[in-house]
Coordinates of C-alpha atoms and ligand atoms in Angstrom, one line a residue:
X41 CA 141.2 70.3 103.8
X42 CA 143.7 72.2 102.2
X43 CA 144.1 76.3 103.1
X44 CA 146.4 78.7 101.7
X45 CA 148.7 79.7 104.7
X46 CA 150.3 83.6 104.1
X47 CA 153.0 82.1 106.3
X48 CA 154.4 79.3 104.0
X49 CA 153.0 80.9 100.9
X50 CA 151.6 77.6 100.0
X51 CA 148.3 75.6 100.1
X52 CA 148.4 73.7 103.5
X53 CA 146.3 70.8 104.8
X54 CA 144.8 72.4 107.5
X55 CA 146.4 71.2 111.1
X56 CA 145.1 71.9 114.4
X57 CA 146.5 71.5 117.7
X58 CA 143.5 69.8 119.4
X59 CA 142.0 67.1 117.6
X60 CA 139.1 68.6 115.9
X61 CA 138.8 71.9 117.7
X62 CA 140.0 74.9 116.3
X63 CA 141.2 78.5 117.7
X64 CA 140.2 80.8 115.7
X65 CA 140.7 84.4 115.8
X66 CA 139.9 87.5 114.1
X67 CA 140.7 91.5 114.0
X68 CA 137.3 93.1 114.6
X69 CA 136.2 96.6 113.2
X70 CA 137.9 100.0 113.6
X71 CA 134.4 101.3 115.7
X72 CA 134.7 104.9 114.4
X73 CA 132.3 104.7 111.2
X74 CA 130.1 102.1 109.4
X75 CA 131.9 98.9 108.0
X76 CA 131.9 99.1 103.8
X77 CA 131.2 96.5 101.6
X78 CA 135.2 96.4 101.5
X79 CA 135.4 95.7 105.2
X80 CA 132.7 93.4 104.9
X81 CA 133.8 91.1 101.8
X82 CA 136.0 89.9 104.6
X83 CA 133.8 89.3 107.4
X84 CA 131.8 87.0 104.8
X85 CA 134.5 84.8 103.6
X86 CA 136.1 84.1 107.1
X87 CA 132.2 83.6 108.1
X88 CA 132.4 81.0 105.2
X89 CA 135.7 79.2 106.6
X90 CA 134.2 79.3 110.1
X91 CA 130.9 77.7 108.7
X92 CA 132.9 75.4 107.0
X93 CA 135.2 74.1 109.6
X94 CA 131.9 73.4 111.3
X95 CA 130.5 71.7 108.7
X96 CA 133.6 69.5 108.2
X97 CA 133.3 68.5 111.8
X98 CA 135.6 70.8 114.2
X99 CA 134.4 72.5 117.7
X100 CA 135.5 75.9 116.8
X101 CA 136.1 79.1 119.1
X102 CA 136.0 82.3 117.3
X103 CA 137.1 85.4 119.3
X104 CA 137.2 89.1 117.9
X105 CA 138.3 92.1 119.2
X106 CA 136.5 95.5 118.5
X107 CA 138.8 97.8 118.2
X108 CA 137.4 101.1 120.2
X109 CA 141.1 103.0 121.3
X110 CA 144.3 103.2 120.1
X111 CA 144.5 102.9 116.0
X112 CA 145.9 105.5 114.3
X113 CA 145.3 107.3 111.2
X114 CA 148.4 105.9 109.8
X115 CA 149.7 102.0 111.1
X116 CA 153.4 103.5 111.4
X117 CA 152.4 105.0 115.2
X118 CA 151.2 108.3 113.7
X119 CA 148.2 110.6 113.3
X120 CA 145.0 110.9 115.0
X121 CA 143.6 107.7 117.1
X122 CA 141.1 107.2 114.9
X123 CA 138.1 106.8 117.4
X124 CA 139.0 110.1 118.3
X125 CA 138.8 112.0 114.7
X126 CA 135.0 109.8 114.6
X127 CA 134.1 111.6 117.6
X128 CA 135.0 114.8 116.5
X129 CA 133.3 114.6 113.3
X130 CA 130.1 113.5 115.1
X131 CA 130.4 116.2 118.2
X132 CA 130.1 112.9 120.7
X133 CA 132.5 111.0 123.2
X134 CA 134.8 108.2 121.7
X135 CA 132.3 106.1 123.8
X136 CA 129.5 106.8 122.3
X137 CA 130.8 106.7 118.8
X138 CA 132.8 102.8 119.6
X139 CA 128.7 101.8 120.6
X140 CA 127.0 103.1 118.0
X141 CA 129.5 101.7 115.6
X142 CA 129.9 98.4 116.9
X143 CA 126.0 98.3 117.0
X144 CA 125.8 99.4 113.6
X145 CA 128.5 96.3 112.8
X146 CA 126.6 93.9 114.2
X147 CA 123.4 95.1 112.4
X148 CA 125.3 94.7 108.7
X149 CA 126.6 91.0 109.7
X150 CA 123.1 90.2 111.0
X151 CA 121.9 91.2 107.4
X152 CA 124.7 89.4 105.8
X153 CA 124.4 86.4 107.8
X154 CA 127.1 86.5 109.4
X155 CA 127.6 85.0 112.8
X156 CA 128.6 86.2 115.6
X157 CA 132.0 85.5 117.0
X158 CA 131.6 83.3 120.4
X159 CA 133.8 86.2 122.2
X160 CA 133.7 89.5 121.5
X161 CA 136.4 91.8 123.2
X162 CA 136.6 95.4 123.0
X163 CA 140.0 96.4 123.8
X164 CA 139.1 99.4 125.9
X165 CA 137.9 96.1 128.1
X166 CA 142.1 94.3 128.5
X167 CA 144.2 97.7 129.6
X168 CA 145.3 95.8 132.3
X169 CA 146.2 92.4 130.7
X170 CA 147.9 94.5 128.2
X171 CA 149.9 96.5 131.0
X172 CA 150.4 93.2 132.5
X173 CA 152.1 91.2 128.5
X174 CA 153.8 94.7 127.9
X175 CA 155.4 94.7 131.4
X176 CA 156.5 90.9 130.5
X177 CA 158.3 92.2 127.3
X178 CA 159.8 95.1 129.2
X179 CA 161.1 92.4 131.5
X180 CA 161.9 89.8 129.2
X181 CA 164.5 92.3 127.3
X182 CA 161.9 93.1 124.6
X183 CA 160.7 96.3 124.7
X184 CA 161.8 99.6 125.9
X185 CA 160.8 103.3 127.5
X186 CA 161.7 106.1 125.1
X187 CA 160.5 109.8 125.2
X188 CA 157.8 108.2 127.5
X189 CA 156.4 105.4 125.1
X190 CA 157.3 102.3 125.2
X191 CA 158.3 100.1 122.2
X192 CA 159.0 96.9 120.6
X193 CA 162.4 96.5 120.1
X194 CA 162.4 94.4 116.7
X195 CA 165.9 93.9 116.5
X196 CA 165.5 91.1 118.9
X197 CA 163.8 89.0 116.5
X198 CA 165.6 86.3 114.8
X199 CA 163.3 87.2 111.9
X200 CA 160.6 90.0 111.8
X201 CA 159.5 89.9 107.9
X202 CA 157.3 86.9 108.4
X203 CA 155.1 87.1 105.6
X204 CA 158.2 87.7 103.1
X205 CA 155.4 87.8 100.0
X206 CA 156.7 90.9 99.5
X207 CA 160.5 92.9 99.7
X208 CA 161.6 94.0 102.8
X209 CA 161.5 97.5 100.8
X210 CA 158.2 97.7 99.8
X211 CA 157.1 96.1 103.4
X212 CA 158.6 99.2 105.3
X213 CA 157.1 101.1 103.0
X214 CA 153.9 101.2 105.2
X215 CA 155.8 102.6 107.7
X216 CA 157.8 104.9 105.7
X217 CA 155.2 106.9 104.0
X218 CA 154.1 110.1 104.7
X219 CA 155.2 109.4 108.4
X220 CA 157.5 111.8 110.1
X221 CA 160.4 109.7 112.1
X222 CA 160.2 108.4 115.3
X223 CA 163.2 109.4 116.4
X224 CA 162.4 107.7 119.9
X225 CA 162.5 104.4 117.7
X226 CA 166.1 102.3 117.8
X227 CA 164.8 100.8 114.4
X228 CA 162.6 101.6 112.3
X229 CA 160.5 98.9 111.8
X230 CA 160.3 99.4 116.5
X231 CA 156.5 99.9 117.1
X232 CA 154.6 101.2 120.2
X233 CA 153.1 99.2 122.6
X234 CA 152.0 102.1 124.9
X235 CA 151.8 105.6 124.4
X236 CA 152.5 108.4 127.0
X237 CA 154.0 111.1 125.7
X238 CA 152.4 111.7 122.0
X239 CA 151.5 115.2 120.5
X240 CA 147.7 113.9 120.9
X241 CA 147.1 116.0 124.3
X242 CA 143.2 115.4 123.7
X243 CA 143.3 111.7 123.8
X244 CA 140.1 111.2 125.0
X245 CA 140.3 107.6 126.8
X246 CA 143.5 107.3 128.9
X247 CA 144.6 104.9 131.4
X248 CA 146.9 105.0 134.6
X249 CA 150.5 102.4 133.9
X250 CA 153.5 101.7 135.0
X251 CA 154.7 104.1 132.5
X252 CA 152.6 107.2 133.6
X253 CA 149.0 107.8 132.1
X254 CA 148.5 106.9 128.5
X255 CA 146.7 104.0 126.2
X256 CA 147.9 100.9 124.4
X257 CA 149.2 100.8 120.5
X258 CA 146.3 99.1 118.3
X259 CA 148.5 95.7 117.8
X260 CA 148.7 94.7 121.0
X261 CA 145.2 94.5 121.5
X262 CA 144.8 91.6 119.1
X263 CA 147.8 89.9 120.3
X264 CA 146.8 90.1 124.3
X265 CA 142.8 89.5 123.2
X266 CA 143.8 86.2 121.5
X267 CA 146.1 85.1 124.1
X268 CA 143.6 85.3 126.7
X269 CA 140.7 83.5 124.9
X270 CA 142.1 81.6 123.3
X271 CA 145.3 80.3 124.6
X272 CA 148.8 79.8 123.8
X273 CA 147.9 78.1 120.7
X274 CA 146.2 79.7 118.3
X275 CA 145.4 77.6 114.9
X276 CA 143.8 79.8 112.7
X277 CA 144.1 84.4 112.2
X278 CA 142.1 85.7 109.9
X279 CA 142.0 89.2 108.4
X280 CA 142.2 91.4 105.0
X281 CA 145.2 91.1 103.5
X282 CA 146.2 95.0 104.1
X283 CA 146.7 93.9 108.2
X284 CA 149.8 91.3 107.2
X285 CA 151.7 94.5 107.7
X286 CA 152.2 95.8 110.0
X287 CA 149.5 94.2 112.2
X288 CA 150.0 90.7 112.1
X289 CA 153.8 90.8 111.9
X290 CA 153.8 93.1 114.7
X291 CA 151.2 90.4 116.5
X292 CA 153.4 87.6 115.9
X293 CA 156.7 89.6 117.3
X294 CA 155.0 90.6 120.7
X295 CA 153.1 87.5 120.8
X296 CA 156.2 84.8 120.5
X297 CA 158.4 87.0 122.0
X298 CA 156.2 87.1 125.3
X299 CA 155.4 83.0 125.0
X300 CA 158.4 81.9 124.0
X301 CA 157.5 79.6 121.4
X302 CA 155.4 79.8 117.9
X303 CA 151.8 81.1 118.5
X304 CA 149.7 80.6 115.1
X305 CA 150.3 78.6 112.4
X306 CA 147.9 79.2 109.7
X307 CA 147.1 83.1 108.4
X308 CA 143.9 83.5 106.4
X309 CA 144.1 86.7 104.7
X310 CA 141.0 88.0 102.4
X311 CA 141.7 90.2 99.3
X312 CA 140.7 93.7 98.9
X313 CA 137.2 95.0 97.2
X314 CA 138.5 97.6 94.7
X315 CA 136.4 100.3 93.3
X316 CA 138.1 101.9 89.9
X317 CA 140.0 104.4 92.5
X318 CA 141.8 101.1 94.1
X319 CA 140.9 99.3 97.3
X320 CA 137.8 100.7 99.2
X321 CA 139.0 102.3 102.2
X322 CA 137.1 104.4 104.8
X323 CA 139.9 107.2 105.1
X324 CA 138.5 107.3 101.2
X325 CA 135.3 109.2 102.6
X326 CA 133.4 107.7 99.7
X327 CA 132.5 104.2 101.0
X328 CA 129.6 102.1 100.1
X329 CA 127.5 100.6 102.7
X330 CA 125.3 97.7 103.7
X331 CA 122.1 100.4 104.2
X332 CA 123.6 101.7 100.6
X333 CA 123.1 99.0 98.9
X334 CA 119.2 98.9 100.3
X335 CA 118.4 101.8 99.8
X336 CA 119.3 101.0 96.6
X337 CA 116.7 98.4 96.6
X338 CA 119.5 95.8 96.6
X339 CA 119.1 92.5 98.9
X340 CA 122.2 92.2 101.3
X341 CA 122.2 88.4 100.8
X342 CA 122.6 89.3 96.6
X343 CA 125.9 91.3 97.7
X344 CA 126.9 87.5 99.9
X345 CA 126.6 86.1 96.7
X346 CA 128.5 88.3 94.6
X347 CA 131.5 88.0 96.9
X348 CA 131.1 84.0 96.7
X349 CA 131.1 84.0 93.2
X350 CA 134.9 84.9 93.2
X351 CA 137.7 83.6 95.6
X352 CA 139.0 85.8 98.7
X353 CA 142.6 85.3 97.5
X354 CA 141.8 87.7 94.6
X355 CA 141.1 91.0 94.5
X356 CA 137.4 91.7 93.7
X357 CA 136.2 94.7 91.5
X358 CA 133.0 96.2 92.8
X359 CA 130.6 98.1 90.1
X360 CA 127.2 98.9 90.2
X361 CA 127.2 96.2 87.1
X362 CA 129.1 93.1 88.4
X363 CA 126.3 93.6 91.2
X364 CA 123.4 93.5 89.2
X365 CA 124.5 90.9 87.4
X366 CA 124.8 88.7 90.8
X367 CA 121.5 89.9 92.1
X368 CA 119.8 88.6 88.8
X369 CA 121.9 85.6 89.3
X370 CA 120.6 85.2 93.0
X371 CA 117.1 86.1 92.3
X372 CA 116.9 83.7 89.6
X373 CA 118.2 80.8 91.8
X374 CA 116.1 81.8 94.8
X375 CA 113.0 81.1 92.4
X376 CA 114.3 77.8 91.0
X377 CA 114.9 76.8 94.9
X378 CA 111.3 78.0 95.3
X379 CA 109.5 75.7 92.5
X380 CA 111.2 72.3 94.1
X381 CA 108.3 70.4 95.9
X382 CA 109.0 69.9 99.9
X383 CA 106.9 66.2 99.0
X384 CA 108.6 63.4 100.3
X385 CA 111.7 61.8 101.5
X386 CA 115.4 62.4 100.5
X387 CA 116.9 59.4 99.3
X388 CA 121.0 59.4 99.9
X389 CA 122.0 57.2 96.9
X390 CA 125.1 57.2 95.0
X391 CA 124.1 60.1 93.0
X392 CA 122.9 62.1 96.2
X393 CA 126.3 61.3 97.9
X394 CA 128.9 62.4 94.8
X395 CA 126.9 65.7 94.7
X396 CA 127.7 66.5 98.5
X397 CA 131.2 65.1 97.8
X398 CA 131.5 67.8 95.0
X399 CA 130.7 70.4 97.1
X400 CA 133.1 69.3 99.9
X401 CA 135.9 68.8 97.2
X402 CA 135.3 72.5 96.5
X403 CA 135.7 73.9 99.9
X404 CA 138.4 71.5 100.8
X405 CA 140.4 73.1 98.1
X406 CA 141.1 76.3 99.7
X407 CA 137.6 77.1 100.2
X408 CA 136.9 77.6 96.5
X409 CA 133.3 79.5 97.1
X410 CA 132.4 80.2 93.8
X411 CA 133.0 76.2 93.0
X412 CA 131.0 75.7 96.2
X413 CA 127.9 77.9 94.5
X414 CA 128.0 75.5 91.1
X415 CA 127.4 72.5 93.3
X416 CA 124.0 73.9 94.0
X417 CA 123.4 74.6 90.8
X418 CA 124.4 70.9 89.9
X419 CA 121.7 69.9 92.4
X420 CA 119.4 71.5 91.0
X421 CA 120.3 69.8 87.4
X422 CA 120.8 66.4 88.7
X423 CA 118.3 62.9 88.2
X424 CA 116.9 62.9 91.6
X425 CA 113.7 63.7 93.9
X426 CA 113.0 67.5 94.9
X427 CA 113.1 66.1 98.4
X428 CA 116.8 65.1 98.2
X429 CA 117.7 68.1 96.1
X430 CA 116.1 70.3 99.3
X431 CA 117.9 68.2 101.6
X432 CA 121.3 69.1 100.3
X433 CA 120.7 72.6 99.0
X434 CA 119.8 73.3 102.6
X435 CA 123.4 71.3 103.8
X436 CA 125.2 73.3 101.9
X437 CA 123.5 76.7 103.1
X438 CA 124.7 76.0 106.5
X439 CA 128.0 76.7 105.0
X440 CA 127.0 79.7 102.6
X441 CA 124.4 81.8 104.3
X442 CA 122.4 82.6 101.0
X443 CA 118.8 82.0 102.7
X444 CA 118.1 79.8 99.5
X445 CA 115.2 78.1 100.9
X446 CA 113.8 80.7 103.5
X447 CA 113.6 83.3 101.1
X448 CA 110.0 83.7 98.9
X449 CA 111.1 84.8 95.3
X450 CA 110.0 88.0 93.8
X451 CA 106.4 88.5 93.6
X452 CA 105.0 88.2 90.2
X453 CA 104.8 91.7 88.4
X454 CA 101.1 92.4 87.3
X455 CA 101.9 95.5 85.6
X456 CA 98.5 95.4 84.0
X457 CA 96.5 96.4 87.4
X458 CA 98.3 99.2 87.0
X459 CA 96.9 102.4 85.2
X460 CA 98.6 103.2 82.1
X461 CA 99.9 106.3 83.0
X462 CA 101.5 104.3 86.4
X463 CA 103.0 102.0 84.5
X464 CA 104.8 104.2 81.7
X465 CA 106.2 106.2 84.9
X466 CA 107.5 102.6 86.2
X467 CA 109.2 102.1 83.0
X468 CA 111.1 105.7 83.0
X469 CA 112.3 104.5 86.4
X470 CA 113.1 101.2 85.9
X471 CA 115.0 103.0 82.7
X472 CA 117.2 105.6 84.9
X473 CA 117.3 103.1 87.8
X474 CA 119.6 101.2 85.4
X475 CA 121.5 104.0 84.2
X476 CA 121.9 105.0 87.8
X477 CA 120.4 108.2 87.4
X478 CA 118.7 108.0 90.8
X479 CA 118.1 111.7 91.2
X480 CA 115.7 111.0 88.0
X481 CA 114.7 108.0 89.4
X482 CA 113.5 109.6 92.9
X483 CA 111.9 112.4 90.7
X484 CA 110.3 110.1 88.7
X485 CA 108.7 108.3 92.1
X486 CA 107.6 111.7 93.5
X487 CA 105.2 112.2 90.3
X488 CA 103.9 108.6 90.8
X489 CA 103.3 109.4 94.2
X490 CA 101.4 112.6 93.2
X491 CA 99.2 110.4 91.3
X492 CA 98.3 108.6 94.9
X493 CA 100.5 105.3 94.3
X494 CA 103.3 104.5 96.4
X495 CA 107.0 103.1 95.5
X496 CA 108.9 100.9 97.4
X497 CA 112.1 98.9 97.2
X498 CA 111.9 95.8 99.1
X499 CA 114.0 92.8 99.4
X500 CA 111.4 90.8 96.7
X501 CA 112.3 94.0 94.2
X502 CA 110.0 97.4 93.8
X503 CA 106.6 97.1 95.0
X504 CA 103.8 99.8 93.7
X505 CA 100.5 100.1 96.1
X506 CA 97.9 102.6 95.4
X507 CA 97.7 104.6 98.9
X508 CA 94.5 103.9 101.2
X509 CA 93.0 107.7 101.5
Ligands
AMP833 P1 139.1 98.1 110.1 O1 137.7 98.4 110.5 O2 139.8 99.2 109.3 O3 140.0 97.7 111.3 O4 139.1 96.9 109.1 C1 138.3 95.7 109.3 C2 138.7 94.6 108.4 O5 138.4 94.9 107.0 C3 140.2 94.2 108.4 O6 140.3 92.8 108.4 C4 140.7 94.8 107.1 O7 141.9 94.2 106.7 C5 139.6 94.6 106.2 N1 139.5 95.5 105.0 C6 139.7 96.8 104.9 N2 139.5 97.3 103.7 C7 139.1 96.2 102.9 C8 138.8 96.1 101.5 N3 138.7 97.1 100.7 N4 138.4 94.8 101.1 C9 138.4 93.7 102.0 N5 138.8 93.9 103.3 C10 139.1 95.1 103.8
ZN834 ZN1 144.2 92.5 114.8

């Protein structure tokens, strides 16, 4: 299989360091508000890879880390811990905001179908295996104390810019902007490893160290998470492609620096979701949602296939359009996967066996999903029995998630049970439905419901029922 690698800036085969068994690990959610879409077009492709690697035959151990202390509003070691600014908004303890939120997470990948990670860590869970690596790269010459935090000391490195896609200019950029100096820092690419002495006096969540009471730096967390459950080894890191810097550089520094020899090979790094305003971010305030996009009377799995129509190393514009035109797509291949009869026995010929070879070839070649998608419609096209065509439709589900053959397709409409006046309504709503004029739209449904029928999105599109009085 052959994966782009952020780290050679070239389409690897994929290597592991056990035969057939593959580290894996991932950064987690920021547990201070609900994932978007953007957040989640990530989780879905690296669910993909994970399925895939399956598939293909490796024992794979996925850890991921929820991050519930100690990112900041800004990844250059300033601003508000993030957890805490959730709380605040919400009037509840950073505790009670990191479970609801991880809760809510796990609710939106359950939708998605996405599977859980084998181990999930939440750093507030490791403070004292990360007291115990940061105290190894105090020791080992790495870090230092200054103004009561301690740092990374990146001039140490033989190399920090690992993932040189960009200049080192526009890399430090992330830590440049709108960031007041460190003036603790000896450089200024240093990070924190631990904070003590910050200007955030209401930190809620603070831990006794070495260093006096405080809590760890957000990067860290990943590096010490992965270390532990991982091993020394790990083969595969996965995250959006905004976390290269300074997260994962930062990970790799601290992580190498404190093993003493290389630590991951192969970085996976999914593109951003852009809305028209640029890459959907949470700090945005305007975010789009899984429970969003149902309310909106859009099935979760139709927003799984959108994002595998297009491959995670580009970026991927979200509109309210590209979507529909994917969950007409999806609807419209959930039916044709509906009409093949379950009757009889697969037969694996020649013509069965180059159709699961296209598919393979696809994701072999750096997990080209939207390639992966046209197999199944090749299936469906192809000279052989329904039986077969089910057989591999459902082998390549285990990979993409879609629910193509547990899903019943839309009911039939039978507008004509309807009363007149019901259905002329339906049409007006169907009408500002599409031109997004929901306020119209919900109007529109009061009246109907007035006139003692009831309007409901569901998964198999909008359902009308007269109400039992
Ligand atoms: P966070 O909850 O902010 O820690 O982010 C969780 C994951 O979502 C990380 O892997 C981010 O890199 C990723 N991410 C953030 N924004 C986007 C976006 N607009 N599109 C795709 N992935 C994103
Ligand atoms: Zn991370």
């Amino acid at each position: 299989m052959k994966l782009y690698n952020s780290l050679t800036r070239t389409k690897d085969e994929f290597v592991t360091h056990a035969p057939k068994r593959v580290e894996m690990y991932t950064c987690g959610p920021t547990v201070y508000h609900y994932a978007h879409i953007g957040n989640l077009r990530s989780y879905i492709m690296e669910d993909v890879l994970e399925k895939y690697l399956r598939w293909a035959g490796y024992d794979v151990n996925r850890v991921m880390n929820i991050t519930d202390v100690g990112h900041l509003t800004s990844d250059g070691d300033t601003g508000d811990d993030k957890m805490l600014k959730g709380a605040k908004r919400e009037h509840k303890t950073v505790m009670e905001i990191a479970k609801f939120y991880t809760d809510a997470f796990f609710a939106d990948c359950q939708k998605l179908n996405i599977r859980k990670p084998d181990t999930i860590v939440p750093a507030t869970s490791c403070i004292d295996e990360f007291i115990r690596v940061i105290s190894a790269l105090i020791e080992k010459g790495y870090a230092y104390e200054a103004g009561g935090n301690i740092y990374f000391d990146t001039s140490k490195l033989e190399k920090y810019y690992v993932f040189n896609d960009f200049s080192e200019e526009d890399l430090a950029v992330g830590v440049r902007e709108g960031v007041e100096a460190d003036g603790n820092k000896r450089n200024k690419t240093d990070f924190v490893l631990w904070f003590t002495k910050s200007k955030f006096e209401d930190q809620e969540l603070k831990w006794e160290s070495p260093w006096g009471i405080g809590y760890p730096g957000w990067h860290i967390e990943c590096s010490c998470i992965s270390m532990k459950n991982n091993g020394e080894y790990l083969d595969l890191h996965c995250g959006g492609i905004d976390n290269a810097f300074p997260h994962h550089t930062n990970e790799i520094a601290q992580s190498e620096a404190y093993l003493g020899h290389e630590w991951c090979r192969q970085w996976f790094h999914v593109h951003h979701l852009n809305t028209e305003g640029g890459k959907m971010s949470k700090s945005k305030g305007e975010f789009l949602t899984v429970s969003l996009l149902e309310q909106k009377g859009y099935d979760p799995l139709a927003y799984r296939f959108f994002c595998l129509q297009s491959h995670y190393r580009k970026g991927l514009m979200f509109s309210w359009e590209n979507l529909d035109n994917s969950a007409q797509a999806f609807e419209k291949l959930i039916a044709r996967v509906a009409r093949l009869s379950p009757d009889g026995e697969a037969v694996r010929d020649e013509k069965y066996l180059a159709l699961r070879e296209s598919f393979k070839a696809a994701m072999d070649n750096d997990l080209n999903t939207s390639l992966a998608v046209t197999a199944v419609y090749d299936v469906l096209k192809a000279d052989i029995s329904d039986a077969s065509k089910l057989e591999l439709i459902k082998d390549f589900d285990s990979v993409l998630s879609l629910g193509l053959l547990n899903r019943a397709p839309k009911p039939e409409n039978k507008p004509e049970e309807l009363p007149e006046e019901i259905t002329a309504l339906l049409e007006q709503r169907r009408a500002a439905r599409k031109e997004k004029n929901f306020a119209l739209a919900d109007e529109i449904r009061d009246k109907i419901s007035t006139l003692g029928y009831t309007v409901e999105e569901t998964r198999q599109g909008t359902v009308v029922k007269r109400r039992q009085s």
